[in-house]
XYZ file of C-alpha atoms in Angstrom:
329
model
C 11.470 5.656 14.710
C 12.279 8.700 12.660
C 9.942 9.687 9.843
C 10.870 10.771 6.573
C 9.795 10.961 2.718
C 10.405 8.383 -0.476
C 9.383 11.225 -2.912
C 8.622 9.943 -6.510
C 9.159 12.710 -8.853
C 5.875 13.212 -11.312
C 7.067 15.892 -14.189
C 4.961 18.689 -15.501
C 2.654 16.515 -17.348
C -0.326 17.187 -15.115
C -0.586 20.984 -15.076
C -2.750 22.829 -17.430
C -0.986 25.487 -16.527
C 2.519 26.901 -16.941
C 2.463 29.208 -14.192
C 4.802 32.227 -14.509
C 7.480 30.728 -11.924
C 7.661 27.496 -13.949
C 10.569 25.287 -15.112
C 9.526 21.720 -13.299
C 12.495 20.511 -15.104
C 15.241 22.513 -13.013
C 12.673 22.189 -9.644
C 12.441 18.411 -9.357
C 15.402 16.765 -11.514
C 13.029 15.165 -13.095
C 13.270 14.171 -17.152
C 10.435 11.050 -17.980
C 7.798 10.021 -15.941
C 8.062 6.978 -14.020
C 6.807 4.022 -14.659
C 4.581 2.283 -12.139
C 7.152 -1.072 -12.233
C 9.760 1.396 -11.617
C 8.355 2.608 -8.633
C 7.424 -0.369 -7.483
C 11.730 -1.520 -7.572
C 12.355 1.705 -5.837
C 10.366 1.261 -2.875
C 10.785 -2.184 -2.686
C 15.111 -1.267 -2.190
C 14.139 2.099 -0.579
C 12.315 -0.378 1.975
C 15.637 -1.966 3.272
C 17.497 1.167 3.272
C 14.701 2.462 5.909
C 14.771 -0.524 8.169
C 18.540 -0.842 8.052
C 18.447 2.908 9.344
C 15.543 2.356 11.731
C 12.807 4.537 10.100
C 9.658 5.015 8.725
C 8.493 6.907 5.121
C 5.387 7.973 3.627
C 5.457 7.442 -0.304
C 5.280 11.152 -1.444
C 4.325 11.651 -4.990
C 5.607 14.971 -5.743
C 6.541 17.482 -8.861
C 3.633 18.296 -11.024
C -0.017 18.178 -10.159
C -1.086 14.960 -9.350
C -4.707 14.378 -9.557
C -3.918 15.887 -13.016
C -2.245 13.536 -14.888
C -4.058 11.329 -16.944
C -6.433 8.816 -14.282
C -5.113 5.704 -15.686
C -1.610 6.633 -15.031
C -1.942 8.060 -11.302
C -3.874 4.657 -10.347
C -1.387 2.901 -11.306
C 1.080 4.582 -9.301
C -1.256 4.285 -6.473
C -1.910 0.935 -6.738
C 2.041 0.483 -6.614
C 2.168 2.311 -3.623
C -0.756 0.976 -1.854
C 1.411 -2.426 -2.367
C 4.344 -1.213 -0.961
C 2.583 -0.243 2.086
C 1.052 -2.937 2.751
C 4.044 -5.673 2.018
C 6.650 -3.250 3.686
C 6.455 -1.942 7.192
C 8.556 0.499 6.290
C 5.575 2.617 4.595
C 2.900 4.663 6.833
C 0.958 5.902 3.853
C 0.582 7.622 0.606
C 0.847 11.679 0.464
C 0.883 13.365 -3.107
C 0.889 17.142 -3.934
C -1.552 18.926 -6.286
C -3.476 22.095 -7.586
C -6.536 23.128 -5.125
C -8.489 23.357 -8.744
C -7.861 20.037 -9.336
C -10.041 18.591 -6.126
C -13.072 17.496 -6.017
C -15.292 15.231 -4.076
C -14.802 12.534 -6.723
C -11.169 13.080 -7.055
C -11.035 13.240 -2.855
C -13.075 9.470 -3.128
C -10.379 7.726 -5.567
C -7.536 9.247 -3.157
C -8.898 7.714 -0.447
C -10.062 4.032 -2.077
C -6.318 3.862 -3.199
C -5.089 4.625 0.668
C -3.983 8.480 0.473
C -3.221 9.620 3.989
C -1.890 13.320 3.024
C -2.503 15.792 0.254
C -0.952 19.166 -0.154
C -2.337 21.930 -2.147
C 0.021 24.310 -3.928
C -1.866 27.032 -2.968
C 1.129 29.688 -3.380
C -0.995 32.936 -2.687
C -4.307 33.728 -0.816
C -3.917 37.076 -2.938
C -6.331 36.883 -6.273
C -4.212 39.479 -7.395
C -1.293 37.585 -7.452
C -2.264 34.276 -8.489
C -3.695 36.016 -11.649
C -0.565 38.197 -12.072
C 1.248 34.679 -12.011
C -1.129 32.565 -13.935
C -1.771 29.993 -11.445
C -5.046 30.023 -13.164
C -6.653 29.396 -9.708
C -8.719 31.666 -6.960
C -8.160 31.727 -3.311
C -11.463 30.023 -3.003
C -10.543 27.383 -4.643
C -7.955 26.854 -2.135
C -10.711 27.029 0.712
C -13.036 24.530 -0.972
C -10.269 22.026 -1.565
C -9.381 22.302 1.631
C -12.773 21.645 3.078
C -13.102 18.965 1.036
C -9.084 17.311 2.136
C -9.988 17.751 5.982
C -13.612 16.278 5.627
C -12.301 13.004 4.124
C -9.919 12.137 7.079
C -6.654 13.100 4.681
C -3.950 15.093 6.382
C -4.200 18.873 4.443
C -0.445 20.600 3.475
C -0.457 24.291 2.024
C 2.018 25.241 -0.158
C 3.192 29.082 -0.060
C 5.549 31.173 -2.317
C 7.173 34.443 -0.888
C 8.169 37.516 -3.406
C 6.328 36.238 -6.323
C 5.227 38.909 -8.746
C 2.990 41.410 -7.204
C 3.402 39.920 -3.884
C 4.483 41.951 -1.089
C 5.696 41.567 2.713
C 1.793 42.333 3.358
C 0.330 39.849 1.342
C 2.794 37.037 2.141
C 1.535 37.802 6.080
C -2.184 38.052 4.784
C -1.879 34.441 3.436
C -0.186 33.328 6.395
C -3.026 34.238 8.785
C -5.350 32.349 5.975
C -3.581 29.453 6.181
C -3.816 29.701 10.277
C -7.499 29.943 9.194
C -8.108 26.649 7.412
C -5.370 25.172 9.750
C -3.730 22.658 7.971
C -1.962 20.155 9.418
C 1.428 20.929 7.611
C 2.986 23.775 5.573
C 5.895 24.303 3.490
C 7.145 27.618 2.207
C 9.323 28.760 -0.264
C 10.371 31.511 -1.175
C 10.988 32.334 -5.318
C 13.813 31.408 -6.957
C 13.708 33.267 -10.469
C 14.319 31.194 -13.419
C 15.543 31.266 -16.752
C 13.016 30.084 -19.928
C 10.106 31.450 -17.484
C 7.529 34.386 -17.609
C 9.489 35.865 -14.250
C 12.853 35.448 -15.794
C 11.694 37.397 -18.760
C 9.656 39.997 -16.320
C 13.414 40.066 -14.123
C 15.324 40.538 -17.127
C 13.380 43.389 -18.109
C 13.728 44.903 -14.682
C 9.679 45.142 -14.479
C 9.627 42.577 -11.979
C 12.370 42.596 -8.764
C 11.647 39.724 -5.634
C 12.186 40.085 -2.058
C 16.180 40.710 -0.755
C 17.409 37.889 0.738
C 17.297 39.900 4.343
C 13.804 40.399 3.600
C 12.941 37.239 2.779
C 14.441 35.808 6.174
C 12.333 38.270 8.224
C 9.525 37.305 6.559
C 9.611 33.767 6.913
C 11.117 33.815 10.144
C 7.848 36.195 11.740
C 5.706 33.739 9.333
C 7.447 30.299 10.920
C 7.139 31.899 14.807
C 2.840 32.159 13.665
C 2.850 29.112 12.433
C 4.492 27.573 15.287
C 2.270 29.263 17.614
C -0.617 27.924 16.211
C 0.462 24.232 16.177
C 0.887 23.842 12.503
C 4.113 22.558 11.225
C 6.299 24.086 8.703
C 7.770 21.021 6.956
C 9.994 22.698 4.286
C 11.287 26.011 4.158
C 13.193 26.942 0.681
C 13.570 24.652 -2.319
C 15.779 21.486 -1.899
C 19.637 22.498 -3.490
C 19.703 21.371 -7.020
C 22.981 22.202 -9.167
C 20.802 22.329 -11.935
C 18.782 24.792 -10.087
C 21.573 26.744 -9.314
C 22.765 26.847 -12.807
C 19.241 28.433 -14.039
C 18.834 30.893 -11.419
C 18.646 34.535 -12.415
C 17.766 36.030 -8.903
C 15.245 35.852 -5.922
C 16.177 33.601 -2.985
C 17.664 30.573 -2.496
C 20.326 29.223 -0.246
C 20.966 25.310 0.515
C 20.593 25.644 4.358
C 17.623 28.310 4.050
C 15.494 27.214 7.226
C 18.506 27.262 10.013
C 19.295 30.478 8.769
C 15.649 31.581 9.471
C 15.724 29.544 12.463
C 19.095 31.305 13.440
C 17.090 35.282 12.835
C 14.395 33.488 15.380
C 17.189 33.318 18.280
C 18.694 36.413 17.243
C 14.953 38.247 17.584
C 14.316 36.847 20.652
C 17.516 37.217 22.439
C 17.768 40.902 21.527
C 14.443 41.303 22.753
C 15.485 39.899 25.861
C 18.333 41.992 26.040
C 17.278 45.158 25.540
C 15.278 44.922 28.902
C 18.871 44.033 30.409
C 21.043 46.556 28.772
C 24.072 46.944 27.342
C 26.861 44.559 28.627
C 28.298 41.146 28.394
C 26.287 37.674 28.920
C 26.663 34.153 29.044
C 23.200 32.683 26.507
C 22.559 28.923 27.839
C 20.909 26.999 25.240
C 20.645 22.868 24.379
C 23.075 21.558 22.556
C 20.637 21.049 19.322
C 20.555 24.600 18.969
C 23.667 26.191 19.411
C 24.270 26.851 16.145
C 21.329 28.805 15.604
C 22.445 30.791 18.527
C 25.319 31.758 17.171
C 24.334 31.980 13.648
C 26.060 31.025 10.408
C 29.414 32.641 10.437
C 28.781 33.528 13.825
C 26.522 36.429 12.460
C 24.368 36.686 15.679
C 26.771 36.814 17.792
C 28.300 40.058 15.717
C 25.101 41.417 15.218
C 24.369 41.530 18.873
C 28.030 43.026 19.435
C 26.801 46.029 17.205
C 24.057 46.664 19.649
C 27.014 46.754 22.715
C 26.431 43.042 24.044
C 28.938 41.035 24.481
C 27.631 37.331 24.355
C 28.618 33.624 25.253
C 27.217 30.573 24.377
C 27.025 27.886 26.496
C 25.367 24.019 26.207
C 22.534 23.294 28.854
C 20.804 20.613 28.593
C 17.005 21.009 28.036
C 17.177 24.460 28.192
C 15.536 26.439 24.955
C 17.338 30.267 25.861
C 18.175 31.150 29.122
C 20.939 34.312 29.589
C 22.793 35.688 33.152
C 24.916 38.388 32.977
């Protein structure tokens, strides 16, 4: 069965912090909080949908920090979803997102009582530097003990990472990379910054103290980041922030595109074959490559395959079955 996420939306009400990148609003869609009946109708029709399509969810409480909010309000969302996954066979567990300051071994015990299976930490930065520059108003440690703490109860650890935040460079986005290979987490999502109005980095934009990553850059990045994190058997679940028109109505600069990963997936195959090719030389080729993947081959617009024309090869694409990138002149 395929897997997938019934994410409940949890507004800003948990953070005591407005970090500088802020505006949950525009992020998640989200206005009120829900109430635990509400959720409770939700995954109950969410629950046919899934069998009707032949799959499987975890119940993903998502949006703000939630082993912030106030403890009488997250157990009841947790006792909702316990429910569901117990009457429905639909549901495989309970993940939530949070703040690594907002773990503990306490915290870590009620998660698990109430049947949390997954927990990801919006770490953002393993920089100090840049997590004060962007009031996250937590340390890189904090990140390491909360993880520590995730892994020893059995719970499935996520990191969260932001690229081009202020301060941040190519460097330390790579830096916290190789961290995160560190504490190896089971999942990871990255995404790069999308500069918003009514927010400390709109304001720092604005001013033109404060300029992200190019788009170009940003693929590079997060393409050499997804190829480490790939190699070390941690999956990158997410790559750029789900399209929102609200979101794109807000957005003053820094990067964001709807289909964000398959372009970085694309700049994978294009790395790779030119590597490939440059051993070969100049000259026309037929690339063989599974059907699943021949759009990354060629790239959006076809852009690899005029990139690689640039460099003076001429290339074909072809479907093979089972093959991954295979090329004959």
């Amino acid at each position: 069965m395929k897997k997938t996420n019934v994410s409940i939306f949890i507004p800003h009400i948990g953070c005591p912090h407005l970090c500088s990148f802020c505006d949950q609003k525009s992020i998640s869609g989200a206005q009120k909080p829900p109430t635990a009946k509400e959720v409770k109708t939700l995954l109950e029709e969410q629950s046919e949908h899934l069998l009707s399509k032949g799959m499987t969810a975890e119940i993903a409480f998502f949006g703000g920090s939630f082993t912030a909010i106030p403890r009488g309000y997250m157990t009841e969302l947790l006792e909702a979803a316990g429910e569901a996954v117990e009457k429905f066979p639909a549901y495989t567990g309970i993940r939530c997102s949070t703040r690594p300051d907002r773990i503990d071994g306490e915290i870590v015990d009620v998660l698990k009582r109430y049947g949390v299976t997954a927990v990801e930490l919006g770490a953002q930065s393993m920089s100090d530097e840049v997590l004060k520059a962007n009031e996250r108003g937590h340390t890189a440690e904090d990140v390491y003990r909360a993880s520590e703490l995730i892994k020893s109860a059995g719970m499935e650890l996520g990191l969260q990472m932001m690229t081009g935040l202020y301060l941040d460079t190519p460097e330390r986005s790579l830096e916290t990379c190789c961290e995160f290979i560190k504490i190896k987490p089971e999942t990871v999502r990255i995404y790069p910054t999308v500069i918003l109005e009514n927010t400390r980095l709109g304001e720092l934009y604005k001013s033109g103290v404060y300029e992200s990553f190019s788009f170009e850059e940003t693929v590079e990045l997060c393409a050499r980041m997804l190829k480490m994190f790939d190699k070390n058997g941690i999956s990158v679940i997410r790559m750029g922030l789900h399209a929102s028109k609200e979101l794109e109505e807000k957005m003053l600069g820094g990067v964001y595109h709807p289909s964000f990963r398959e372009i970085v997936e694309s700049r994978l195959f294009l790395n790779e074959i030119s590597d490939r090719l440059e051993k070969l030389g100049k000259g026309s080729y037929t690339l063989f490559t599974d059907r699943k993947n021949i759009s990354k081959a060629i790239g959006q617009k076809r852009e690899n395959i005029l990139k690689l024309r640039e460099k003076g090869y001429d290339i074909k694409v072809k479907e093979k079955t089972g093959a991954y990138l295979e090329i004959s002149e």
